[in-house]
Short mmCIF file of C-alpha atoms (C1' of nucleotides) in Angstrom, two decimals:
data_model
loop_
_atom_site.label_atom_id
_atom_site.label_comp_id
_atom_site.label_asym_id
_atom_site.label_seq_id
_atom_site.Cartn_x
_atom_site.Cartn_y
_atom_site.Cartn_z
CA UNK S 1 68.45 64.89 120.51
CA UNK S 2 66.61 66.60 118.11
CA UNK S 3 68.45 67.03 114.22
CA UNK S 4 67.17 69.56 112.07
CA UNK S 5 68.10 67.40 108.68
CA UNK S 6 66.93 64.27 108.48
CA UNK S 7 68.15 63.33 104.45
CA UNK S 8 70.28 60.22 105.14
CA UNK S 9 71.85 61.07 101.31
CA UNK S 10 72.61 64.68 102.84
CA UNK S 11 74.25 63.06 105.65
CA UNK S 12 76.97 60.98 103.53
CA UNK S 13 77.65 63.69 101.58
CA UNK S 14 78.62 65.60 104.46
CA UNK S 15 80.25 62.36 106.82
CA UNK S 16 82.77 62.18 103.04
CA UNK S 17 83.70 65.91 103.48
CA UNK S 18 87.18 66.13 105.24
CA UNK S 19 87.35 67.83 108.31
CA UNK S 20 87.96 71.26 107.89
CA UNK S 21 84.93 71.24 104.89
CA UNK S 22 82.61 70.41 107.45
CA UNK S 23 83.82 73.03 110.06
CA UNK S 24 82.88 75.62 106.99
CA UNK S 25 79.02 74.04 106.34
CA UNK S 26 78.92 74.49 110.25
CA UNK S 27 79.66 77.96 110.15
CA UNK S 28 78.00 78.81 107.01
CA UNK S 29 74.87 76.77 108.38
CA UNK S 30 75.15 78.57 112.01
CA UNK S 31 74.77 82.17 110.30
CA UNK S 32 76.13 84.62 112.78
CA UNK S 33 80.19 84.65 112.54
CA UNK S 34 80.09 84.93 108.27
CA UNK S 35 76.42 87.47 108.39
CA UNK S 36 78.82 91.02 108.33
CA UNK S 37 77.39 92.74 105.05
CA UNK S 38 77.89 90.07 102.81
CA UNK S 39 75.56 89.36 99.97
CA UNK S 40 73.26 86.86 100.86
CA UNK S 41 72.39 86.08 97.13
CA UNK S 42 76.09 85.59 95.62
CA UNK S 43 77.55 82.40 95.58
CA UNK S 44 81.59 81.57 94.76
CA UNK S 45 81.78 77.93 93.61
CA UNK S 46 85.49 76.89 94.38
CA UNK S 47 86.70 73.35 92.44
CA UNK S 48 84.81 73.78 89.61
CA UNK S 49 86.34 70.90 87.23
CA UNK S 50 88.52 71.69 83.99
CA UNK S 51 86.21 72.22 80.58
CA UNK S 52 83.20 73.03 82.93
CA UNK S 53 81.16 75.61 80.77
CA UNK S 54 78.58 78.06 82.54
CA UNK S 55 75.87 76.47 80.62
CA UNK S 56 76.42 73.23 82.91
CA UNK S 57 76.98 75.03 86.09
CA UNK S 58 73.50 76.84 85.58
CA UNK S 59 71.90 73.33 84.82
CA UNK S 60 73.13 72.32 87.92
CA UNK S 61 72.54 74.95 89.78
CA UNK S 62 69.11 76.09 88.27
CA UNK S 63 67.68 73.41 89.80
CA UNK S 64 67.08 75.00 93.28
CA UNK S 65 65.80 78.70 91.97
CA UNK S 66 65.86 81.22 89.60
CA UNK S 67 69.33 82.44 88.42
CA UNK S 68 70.39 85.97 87.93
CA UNK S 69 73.92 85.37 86.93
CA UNK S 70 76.44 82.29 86.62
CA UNK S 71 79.98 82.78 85.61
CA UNK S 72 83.65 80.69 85.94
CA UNK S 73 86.87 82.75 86.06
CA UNK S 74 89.34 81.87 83.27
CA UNK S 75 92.49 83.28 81.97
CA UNK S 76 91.42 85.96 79.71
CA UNK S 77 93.23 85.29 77.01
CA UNK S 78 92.85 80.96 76.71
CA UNK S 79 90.00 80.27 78.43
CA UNK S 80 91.80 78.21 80.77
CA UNK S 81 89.53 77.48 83.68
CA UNK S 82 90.57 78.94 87.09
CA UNK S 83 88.67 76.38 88.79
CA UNK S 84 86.23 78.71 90.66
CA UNK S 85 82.95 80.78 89.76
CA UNK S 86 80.23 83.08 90.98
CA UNK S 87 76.66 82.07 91.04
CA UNK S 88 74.12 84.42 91.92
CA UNK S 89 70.08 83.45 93.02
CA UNK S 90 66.98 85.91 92.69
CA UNK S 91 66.12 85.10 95.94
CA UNK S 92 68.79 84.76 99.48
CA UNK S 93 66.61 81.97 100.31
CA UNK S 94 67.67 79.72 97.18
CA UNK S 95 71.09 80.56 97.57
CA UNK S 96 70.80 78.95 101.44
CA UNK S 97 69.46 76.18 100.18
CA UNK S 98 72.20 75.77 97.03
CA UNK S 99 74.70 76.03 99.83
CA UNK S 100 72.93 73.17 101.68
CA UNK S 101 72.04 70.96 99.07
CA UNK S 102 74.77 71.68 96.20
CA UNK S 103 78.25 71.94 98.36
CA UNK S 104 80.12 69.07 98.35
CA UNK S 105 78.61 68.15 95.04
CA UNK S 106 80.40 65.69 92.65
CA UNK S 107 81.43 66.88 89.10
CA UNK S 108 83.49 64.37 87.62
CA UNK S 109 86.29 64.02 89.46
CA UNK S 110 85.71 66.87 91.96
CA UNK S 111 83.79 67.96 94.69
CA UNK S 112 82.01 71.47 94.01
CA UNK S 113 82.62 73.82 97.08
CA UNK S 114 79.55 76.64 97.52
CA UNK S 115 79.94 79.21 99.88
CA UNK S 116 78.58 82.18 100.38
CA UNK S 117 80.96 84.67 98.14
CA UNK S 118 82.62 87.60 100.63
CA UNK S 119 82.12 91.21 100.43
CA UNK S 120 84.23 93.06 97.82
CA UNK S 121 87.55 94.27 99.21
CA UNK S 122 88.27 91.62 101.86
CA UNK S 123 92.00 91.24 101.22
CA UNK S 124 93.22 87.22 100.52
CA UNK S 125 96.13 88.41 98.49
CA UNK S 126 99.29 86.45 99.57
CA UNK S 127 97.60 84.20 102.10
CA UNK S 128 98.43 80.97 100.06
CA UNK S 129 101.90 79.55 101.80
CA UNK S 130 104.61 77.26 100.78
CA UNK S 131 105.98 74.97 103.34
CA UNK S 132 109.36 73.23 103.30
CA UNK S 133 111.06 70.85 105.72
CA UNK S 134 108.19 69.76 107.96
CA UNK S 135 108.85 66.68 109.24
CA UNK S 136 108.92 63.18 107.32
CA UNK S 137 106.24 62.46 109.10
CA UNK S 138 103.62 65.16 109.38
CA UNK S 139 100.07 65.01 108.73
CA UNK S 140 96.99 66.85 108.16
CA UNK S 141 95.90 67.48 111.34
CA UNK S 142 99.47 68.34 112.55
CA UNK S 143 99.67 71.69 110.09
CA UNK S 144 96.05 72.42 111.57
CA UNK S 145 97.42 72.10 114.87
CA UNK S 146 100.89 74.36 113.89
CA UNK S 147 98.84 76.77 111.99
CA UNK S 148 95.23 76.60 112.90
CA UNK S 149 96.23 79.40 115.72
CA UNK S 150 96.93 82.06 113.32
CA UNK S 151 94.08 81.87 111.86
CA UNK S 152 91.28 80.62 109.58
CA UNK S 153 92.88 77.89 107.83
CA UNK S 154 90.83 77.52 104.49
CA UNK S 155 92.75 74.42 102.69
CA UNK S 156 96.22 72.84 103.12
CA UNK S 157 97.58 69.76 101.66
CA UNK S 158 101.01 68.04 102.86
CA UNK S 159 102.80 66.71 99.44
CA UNK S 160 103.42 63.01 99.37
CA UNK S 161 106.15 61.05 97.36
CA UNK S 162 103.93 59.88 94.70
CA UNK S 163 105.83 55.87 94.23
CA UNK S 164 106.09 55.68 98.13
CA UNK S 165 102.70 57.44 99.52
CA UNK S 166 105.22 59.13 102.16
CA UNK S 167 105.24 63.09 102.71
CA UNK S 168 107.90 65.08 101.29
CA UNK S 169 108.43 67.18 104.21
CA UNK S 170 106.59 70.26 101.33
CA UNK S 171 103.34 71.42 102.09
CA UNK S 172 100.23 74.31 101.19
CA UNK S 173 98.68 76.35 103.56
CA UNK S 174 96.19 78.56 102.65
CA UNK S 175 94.70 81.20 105.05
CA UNK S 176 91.39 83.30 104.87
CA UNK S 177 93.17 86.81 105.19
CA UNK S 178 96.62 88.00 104.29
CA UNK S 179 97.55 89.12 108.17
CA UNK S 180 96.81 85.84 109.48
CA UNK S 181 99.28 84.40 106.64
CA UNK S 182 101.56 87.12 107.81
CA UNK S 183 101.58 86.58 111.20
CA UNK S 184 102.41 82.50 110.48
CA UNK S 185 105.37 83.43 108.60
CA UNK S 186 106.68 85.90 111.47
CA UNK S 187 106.13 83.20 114.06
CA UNK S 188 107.08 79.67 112.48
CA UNK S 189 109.57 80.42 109.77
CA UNK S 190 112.87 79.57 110.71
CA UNK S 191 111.87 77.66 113.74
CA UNK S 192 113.49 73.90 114.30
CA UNK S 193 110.67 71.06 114.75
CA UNK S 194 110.88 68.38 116.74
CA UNK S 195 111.82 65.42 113.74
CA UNK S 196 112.85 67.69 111.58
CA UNK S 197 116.06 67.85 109.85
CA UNK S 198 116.07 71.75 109.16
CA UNK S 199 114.42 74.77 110.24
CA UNK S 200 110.85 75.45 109.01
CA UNK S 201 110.84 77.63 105.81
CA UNK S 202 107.56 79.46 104.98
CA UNK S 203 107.36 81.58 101.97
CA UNK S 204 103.97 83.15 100.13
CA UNK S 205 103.16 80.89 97.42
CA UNK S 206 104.05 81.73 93.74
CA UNK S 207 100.42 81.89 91.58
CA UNK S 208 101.39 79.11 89.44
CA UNK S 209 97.84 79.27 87.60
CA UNK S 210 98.13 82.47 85.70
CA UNK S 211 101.97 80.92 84.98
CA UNK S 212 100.32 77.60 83.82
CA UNK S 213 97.41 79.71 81.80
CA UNK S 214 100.03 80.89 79.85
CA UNK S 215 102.31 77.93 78.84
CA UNK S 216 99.35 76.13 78.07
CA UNK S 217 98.76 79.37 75.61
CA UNK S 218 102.07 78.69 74.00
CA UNK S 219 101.37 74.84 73.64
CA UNK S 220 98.36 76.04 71.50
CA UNK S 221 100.18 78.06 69.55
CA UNK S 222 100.90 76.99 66.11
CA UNK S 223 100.23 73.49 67.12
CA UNK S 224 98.70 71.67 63.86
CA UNK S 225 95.55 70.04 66.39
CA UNK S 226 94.53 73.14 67.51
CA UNK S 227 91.36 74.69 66.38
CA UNK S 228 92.97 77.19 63.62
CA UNK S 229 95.03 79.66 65.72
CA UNK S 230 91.83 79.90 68.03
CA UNK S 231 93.54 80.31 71.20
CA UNK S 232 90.23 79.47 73.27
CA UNK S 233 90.11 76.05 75.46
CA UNK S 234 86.58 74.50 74.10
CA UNK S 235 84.08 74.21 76.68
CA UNK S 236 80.86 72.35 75.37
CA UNK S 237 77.66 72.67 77.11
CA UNK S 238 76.87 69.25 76.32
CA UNK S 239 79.28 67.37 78.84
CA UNK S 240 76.90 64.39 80.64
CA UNK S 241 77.11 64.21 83.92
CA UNK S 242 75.57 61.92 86.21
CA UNK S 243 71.81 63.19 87.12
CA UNK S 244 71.27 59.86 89.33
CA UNK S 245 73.99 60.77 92.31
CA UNK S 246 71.99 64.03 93.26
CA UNK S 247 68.28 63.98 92.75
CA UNK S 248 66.57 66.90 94.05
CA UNK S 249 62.99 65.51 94.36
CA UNK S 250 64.60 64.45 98.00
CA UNK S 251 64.98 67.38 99.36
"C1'" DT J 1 111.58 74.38 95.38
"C1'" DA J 2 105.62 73.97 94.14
"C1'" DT J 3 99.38 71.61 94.58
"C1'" DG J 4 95.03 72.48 92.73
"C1'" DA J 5 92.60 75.90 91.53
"C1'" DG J 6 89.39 80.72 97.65
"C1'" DC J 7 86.72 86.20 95.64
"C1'" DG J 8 85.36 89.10 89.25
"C1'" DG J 9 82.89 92.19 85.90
#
DNA sequence: TATGAGCGG
């Protein structure tokens, strides 16, 4: 019984990961089924908080090595926030340890995701799905266990009711590659569930961000409070965050 | 009928 990491702090940050998060550290942490050609110097940061400015994501990040390049992917024409950025290390060896040390990170009210970023060209177009009429009762671990066989499941969420806590039968699941979200849709939609009150309908999911980029655009518009026709969402380097959750001097 | 933000320059 022998465990390579012995930070207890590490270890809680991990244990409050969901499931399918820590399946990911594994295999970025194991190496060999992510190595192919991929860059072992760029970083994608996925849940990157609203009004997060690259000066604070370097701060953060800065911290473990020298930084080549840090930048968060907004709609081009507000500013609005994507929720997801590259970071990129001098050195594959600070990257690793960003990985180890920085995913699962808390910023505000979200947990930072850092991954290693994948080579150019890798098709995810069209591998985020809408779900409808699941079961009243479904869960979690039931759409990995209806989908988890096409696949690399990367994220899904089952919607609840938000007075009664119950699910709404409506549901996200997104996949790593656009085949396996193809070959879902071939084999489960239209198939009848046990519990369920209608056939399964699985559809790609609309991109609501670049839709919700640009009302908020419109909202700015002309609007008296905003910053003189301006169109840009402010993002000040000088948000505080809390320095005490994540000291570094432990690791 | 639809979340939160998973792959650029």
């Amino acid at each position: 019984m022998q465990h390579q990491q012995t930070n207890a702090h590490f270890y809680k940050e991990v244990a409050d990961m969901n499931v399918h998060q820590q399946m990911q550290y594994k295999q970025v942490g194991g190496g060999d089924s992510v190595d192919a050609g991929i860059d072992k110097t760029k970083l994608i940061v996925n849940y990157i908080p609203q009004y997060t400015a690259e000066g604070e994501l370097t701060s953060i990040f800065a911290n473990v090595g020298p930084l080549e390049n840090v930048r968060i992917m907004r709609d081009h024409r507000t500013g609005y926030s994507y929720g997801f950025g590259f970071v990129k290390y001098s050195n594959p060896e600070d990257a690793a340890r960003a990985i180890e040390i920085l995913n699962g990170f808390k910023l505000r009210n979200k947990r930072l995701k850092v991954s290693y970023s994948r080579p150019p060209g890798q098709d995810m177009k069209y591998s985020n799905l809408y779900v409808t009429n699941l079961p009243k009762n479904v869960t979690e671990e039931d759409m990995d266990n209806l989908f988890g066989e096409f696949g690399e499941i990367i994220q899904r969420t089952v919607l609840k009711d938000k007075i009664t806590g119950m699910p709404r039968g409506v549901g996200f699941v997104r996949f790593s590659k656009t085949e396996e979200a193809q070959s879902a849709i071939s084999a489960l939609n239209g198939k009848q569930l046990d519990n369920a009150l209608l056939p399964l309908s699985i559809r790609v999911a609309e991109d609501h961000g670049k839709q919700k980029a640009h009302f908020l655009e419109h909202m700015t518009y002309g609007c008296p409070f905003s910053n003189g026709g301006k169109r840009r969402f402010q993002s000040p380097d000088n948000i505080q965050y809390d320095k005490s959750q994540w000291s570094l001097e432990n690791y």
